[in-house]
Short mmCIF file of C-alpha atoms in Angstrom, two decimals:
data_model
loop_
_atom_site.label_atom_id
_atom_site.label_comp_id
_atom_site.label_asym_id
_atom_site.label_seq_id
_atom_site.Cartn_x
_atom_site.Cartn_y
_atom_site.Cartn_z
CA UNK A 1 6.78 -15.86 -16.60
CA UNK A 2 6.56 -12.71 -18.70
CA UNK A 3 7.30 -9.33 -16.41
CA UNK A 4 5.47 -6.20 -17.02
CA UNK A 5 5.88 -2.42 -15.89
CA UNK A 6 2.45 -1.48 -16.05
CA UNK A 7 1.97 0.80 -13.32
CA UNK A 8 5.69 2.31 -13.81
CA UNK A 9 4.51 3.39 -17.22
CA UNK A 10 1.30 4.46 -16.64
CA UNK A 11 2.66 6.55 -14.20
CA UNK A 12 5.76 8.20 -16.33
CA UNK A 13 2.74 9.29 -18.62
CA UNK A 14 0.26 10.26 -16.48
CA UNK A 15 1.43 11.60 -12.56
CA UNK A 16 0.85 14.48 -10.89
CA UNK A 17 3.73 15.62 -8.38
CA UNK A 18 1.87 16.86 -6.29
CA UNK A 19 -0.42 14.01 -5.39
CA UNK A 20 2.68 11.88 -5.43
CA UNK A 21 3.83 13.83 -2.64
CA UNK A 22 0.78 14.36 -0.88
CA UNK A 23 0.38 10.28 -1.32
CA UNK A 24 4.06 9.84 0.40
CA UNK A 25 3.22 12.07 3.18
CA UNK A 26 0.14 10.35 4.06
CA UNK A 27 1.39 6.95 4.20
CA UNK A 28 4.45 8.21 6.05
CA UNK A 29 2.33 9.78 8.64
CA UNK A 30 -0.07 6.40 8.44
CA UNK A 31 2.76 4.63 9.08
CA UNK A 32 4.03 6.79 12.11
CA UNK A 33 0.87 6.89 13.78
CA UNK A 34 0.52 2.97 13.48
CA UNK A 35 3.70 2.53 15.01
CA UNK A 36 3.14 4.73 18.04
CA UNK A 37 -0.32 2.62 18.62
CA UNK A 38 1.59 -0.44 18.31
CA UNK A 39 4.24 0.84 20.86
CA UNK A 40 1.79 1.84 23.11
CA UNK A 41 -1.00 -0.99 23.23
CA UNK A 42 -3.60 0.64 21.53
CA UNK A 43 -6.06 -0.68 19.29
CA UNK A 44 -7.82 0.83 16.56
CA UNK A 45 -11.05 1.21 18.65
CA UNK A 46 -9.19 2.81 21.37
CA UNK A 47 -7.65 5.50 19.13
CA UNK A 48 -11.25 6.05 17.87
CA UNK A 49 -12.50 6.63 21.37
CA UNK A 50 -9.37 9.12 22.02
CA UNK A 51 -10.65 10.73 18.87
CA UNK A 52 -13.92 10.84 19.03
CA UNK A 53 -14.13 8.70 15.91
CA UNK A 54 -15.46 5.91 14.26
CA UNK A 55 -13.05 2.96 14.01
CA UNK A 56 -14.09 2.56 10.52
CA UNK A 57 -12.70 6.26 10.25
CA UNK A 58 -9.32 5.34 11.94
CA UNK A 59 -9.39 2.19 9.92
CA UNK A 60 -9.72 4.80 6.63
CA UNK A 61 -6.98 7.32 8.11
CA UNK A 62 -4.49 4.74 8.64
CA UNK A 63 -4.90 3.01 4.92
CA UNK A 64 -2.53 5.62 3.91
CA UNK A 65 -5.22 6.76 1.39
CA UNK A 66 -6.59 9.66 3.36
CA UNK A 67 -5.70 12.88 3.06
CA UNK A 68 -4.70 14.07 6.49
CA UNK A 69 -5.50 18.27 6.99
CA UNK A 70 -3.50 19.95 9.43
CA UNK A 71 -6.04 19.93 12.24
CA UNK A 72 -6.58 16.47 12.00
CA UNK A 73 -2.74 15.81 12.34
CA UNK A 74 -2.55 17.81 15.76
CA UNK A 75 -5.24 16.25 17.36
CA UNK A 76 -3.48 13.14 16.95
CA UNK A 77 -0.49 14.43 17.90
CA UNK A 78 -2.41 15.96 21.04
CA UNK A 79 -3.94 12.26 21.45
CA UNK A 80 -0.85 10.20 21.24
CA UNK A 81 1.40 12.56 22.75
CA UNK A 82 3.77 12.62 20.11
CA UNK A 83 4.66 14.71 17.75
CA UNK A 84 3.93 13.34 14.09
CA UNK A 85 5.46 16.19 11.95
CA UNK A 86 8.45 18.19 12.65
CA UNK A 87 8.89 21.44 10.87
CA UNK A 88 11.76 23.23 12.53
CA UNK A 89 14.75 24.03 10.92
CA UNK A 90 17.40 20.80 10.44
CA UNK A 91 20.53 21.19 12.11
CA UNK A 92 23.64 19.69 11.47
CA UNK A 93 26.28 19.19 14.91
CA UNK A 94 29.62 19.20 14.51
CA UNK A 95 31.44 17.32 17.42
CA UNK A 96 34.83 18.99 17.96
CA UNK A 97 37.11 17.23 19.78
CA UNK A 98 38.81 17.90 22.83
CA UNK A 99 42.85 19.11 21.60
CA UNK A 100 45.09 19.29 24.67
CA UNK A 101 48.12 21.42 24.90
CA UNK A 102 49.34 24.04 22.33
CA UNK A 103 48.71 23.63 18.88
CA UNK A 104 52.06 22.96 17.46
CA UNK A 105 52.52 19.98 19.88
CA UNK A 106 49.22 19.05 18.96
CA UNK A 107 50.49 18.79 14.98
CA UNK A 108 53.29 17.22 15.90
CA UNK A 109 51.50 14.59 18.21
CA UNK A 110 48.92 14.18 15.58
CA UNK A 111 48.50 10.30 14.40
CA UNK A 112 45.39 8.97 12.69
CA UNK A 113 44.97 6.87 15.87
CA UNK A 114 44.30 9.42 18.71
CA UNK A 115 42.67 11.53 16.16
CA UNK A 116 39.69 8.44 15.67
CA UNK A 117 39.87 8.15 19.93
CA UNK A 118 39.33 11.91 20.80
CA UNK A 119 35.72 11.65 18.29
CA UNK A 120 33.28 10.03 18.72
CA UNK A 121 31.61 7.91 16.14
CA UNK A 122 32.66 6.34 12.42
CA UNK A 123 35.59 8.25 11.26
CA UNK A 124 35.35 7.76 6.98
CA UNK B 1 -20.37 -14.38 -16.00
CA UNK B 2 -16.59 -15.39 -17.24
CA UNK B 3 -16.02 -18.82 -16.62
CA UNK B 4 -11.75 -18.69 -16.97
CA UNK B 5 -9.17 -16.43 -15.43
CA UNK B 6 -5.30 -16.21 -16.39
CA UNK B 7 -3.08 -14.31 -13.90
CA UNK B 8 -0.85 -11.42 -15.57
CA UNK B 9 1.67 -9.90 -14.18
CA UNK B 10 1.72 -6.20 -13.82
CA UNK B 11 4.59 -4.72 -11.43
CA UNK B 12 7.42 -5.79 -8.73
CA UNK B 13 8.95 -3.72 -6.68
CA UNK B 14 11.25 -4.42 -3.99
CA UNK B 15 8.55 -4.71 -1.56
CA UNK B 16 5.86 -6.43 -3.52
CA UNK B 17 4.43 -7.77 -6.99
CA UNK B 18 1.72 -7.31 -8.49
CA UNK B 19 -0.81 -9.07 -10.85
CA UNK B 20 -3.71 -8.70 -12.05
CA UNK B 21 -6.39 -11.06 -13.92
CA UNK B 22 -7.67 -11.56 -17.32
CA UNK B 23 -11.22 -12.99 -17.45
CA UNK B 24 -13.49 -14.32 -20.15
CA UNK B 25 -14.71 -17.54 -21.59
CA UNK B 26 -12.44 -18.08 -24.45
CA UNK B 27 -8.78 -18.31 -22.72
CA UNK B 28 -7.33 -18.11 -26.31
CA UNK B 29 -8.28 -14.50 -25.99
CA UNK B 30 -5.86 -13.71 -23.45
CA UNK B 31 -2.77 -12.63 -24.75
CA UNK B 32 -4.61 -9.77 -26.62
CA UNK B 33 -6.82 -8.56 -23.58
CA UNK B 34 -6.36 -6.23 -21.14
CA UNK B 35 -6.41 -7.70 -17.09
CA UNK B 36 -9.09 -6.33 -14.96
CA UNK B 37 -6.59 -3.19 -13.63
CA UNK B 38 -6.05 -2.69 -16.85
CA UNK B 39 -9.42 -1.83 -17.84
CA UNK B 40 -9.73 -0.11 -14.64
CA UNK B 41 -7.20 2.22 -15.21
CA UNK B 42 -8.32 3.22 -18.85
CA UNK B 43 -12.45 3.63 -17.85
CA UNK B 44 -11.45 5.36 -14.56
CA UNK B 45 -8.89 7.35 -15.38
CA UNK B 46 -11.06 9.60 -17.80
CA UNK B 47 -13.30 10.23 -15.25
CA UNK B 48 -12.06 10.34 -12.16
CA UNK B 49 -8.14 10.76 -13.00
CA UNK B 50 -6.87 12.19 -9.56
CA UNK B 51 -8.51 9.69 -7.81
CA UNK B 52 -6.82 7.10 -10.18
CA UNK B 53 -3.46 9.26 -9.85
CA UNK B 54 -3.91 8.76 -6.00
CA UNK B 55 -4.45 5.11 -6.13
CA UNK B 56 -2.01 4.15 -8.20
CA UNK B 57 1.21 6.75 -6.47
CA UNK B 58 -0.15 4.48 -3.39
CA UNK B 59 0.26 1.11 -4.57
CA UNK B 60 3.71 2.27 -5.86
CA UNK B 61 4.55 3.55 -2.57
CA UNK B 62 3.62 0.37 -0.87
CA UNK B 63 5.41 -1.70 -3.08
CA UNK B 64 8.44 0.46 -2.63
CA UNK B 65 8.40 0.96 0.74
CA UNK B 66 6.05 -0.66 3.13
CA UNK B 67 5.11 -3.93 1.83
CA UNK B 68 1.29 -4.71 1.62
CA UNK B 69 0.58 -4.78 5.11
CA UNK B 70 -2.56 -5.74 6.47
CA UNK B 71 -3.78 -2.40 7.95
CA UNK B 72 -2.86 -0.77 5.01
CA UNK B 73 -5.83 -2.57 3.14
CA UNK B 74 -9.56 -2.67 4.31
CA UNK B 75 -12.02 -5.82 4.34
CA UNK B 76 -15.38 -4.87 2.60
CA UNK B 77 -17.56 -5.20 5.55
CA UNK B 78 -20.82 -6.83 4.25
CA UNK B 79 -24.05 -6.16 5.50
CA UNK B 80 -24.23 -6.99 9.17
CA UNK B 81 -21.43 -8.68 9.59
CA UNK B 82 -18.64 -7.35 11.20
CA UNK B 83 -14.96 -7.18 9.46
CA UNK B 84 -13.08 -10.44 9.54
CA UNK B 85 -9.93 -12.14 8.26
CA UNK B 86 -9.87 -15.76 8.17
CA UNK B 87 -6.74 -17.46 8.85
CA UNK B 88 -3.82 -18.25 6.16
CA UNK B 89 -4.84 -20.86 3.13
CA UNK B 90 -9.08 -20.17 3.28
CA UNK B 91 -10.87 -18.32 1.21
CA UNK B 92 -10.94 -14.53 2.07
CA UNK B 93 -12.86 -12.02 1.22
CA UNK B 94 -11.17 -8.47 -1.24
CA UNK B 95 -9.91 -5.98 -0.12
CA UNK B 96 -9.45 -3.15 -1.29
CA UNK B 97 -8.08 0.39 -1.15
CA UNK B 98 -9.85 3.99 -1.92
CA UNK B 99 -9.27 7.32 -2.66
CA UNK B 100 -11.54 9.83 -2.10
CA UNK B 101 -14.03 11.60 0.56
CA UNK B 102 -17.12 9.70 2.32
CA UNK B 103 -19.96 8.73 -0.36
CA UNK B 104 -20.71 9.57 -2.69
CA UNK B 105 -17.24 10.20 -4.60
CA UNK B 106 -15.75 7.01 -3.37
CA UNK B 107 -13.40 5.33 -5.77
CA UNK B 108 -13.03 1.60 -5.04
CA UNK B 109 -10.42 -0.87 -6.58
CA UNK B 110 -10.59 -4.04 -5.08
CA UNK B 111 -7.86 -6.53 -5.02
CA UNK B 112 -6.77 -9.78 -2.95
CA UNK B 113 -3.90 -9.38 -0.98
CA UNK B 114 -2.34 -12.89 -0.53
CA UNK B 115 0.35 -11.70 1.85
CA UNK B 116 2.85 -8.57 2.78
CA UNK B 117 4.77 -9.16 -0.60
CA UNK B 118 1.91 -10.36 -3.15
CA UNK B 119 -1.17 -8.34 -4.40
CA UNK B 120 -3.30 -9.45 -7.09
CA UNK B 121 -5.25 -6.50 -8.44
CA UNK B 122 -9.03 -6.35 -9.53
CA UNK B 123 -10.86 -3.76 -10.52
CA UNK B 124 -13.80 -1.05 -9.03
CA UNK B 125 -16.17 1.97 -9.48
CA UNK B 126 -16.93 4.80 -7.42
CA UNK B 127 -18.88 3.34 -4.52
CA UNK B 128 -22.56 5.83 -3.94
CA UNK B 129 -24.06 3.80 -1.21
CA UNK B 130 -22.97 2.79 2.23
CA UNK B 131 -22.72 -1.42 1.05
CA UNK B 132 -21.26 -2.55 -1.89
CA UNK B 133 -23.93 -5.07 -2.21
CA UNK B 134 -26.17 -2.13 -2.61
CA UNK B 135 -23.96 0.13 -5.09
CA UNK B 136 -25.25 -0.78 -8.32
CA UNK B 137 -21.41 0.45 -9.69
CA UNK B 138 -19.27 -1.70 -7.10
CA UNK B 139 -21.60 -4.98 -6.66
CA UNK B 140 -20.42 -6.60 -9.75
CA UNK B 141 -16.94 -5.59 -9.11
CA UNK B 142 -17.36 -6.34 -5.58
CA UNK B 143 -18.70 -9.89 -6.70
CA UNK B 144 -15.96 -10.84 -9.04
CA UNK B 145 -13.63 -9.91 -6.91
CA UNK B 146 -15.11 -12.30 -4.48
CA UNK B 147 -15.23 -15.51 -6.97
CA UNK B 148 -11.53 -14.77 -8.46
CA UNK B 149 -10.52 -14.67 -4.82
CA UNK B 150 -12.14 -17.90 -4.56
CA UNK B 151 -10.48 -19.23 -7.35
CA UNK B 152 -7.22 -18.46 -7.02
CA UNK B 153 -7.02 -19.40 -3.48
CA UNK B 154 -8.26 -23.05 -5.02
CA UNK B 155 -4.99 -22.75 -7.54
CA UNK B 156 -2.98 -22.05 -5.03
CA UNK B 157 -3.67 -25.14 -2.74
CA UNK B 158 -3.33 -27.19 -6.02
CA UNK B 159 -0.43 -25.81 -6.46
CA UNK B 160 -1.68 -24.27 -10.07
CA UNK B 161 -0.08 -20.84 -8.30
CA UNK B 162 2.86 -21.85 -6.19
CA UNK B 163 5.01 -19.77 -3.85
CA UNK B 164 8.55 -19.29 -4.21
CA UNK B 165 11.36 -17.04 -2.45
CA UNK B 166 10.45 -17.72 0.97
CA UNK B 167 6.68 -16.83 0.36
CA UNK B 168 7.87 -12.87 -1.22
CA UNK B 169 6.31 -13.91 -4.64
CA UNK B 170 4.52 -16.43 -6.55
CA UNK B 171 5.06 -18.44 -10.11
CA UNK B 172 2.79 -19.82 -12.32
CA UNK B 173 2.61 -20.41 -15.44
CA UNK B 174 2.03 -18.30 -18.52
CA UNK B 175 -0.84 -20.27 -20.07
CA UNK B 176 -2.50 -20.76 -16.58
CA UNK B 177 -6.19 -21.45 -16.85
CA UNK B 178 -7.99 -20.87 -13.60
CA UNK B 179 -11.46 -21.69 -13.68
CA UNK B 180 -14.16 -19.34 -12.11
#
């Protein structure tokens, strides 16, 4: 059977980054909200109540194909309880381990071994 | 009306494939016509190109993430009757997906999504009334939509279309002739 790119081409000629994004971001938060209803028991037609909406409107809003405007996003947040969108800076932890004794006798002790057993996690 | 269809493939992606459909009454035509998304893309995207541009970045990101799952497409509700799936191996009713605010600017491309990992893509207008049986741009899309659904559920159970890889894809072959 003969394979075509069709959409993969048409899109290399013709996108639009920023619809590509705002595309992603919908169906991300789509997806999100669709697993917090599933967690939680509720149907389409009970998120509609909660919101005050149709459930053909929840039905469109969780296609993935609507475009989502920032009020609309907190008062599902507010709704479900749960935050959909996280904006605050992204922090990286570093987990230092816990080195007894001086220094020195800490070199000298060192081994690959007790190094892995004082951190926690894969050690790559 | 077109009285044969050929499937044609148009996409995979790691989630799922896509095809489309050539239709007319000569098959021998086929190989030098464009499928039904084809045509869609070309007439629609002059005139309503972001709308087209939304679509399509959607059914990419589907395919490449999220597989076509079934709240991800809506069932053209028909007049007074409410939405409805029928069970695996019957003849369903399109889908389809839009882009697009409420009515009037409504872009509508209907397609038949056979399961999470296999779309077969039709084609649409831009919906301006509240039923699709009432939009004189839709209802023929709408319609054909309905009998190639028809049909190609009816080549499946004859095994015309046949499923392979643990039901992610189909195969058929090139020369198909599906008849509408």
């Amino acid at each position: 059977m003969k394979k075509n790119n069709i959409i993969n081409e048409w899109l290399n000629e013709n996108n639009d980054p920023v619809i590509e994004r705002l595309v992603k971001r919908n169906l991300a938060i789509a997806n999100k909200v669709r697993n917090i209803l599933d967690e939680k028991g509720l149907s389409d037609k009970d998120f509609a109540k909660m919101l005050n909406k149709t459930p053909s409107e929840i039905s469109k809003w969780l296609s993935g194909t609507h475009n989502f405007t920032g009020k609309s996003i907190i008062k599902m947040e507010l709704a479900l309880e749960e935050r959909l969108l996280h904006v605050e800076p992204v922090k990286e932890y570093v987990h230092l381990g816990l080195i007894k004794g001086t220094w020195q006798e800490s070199v000298n002790e060192y081994t690959e071994a007790k190094y892995q057993e004082t951190m926690p996690g894969k050690v790559g | 009306m077109s009285s044969f269809a050929r499937l044609k493939h148009i996409q995979d992606y790691d989630q799922v494939s896509y095809y489309s459909v050539c239709v007319g009454d000569d098959p021998e035509t086929f190989d030098d016509q464009d499928s039904l998304y084809e045509s869609f893309l070309k007439t629609q995207g002059e005139v309503n190109r972001k709308k087209i541009i939304h679509i399509i970045n959607w059914l990419k990101e589907i395919g490449e993430r999220y597989g076509a799952q079934k709240h991800l497409f809506r069932d053209e509700q028909k007049q007074g009757e409410a939405n409805a799936l029928p069970p695996e191996g019957t003849n369903r009713i399109p889908t389809y997906t839009e882009a697009g605010k409420n009515i009037p600017n409504n872009l509508r491309l209907y397609c038949y999504r056979l399961n999470e990992h296999v779309v077969i893509l039709f084609s649409g207008a831009v919906k301006t009334a509240k039923y699709a049986q009432d939009c004189p741009n839709v209802n023929p899309h709408f319609a054909e939509a309905n009998r190639l659904t028809k049909a190609i559920d009816t080549a499946i159970k004859e095994k015309d279309i046949r499923w392979i890889d643990n039901f992610s894809d189909i195969a058929f072959e090139d020369d198909i002739i599906i008849d509408l």
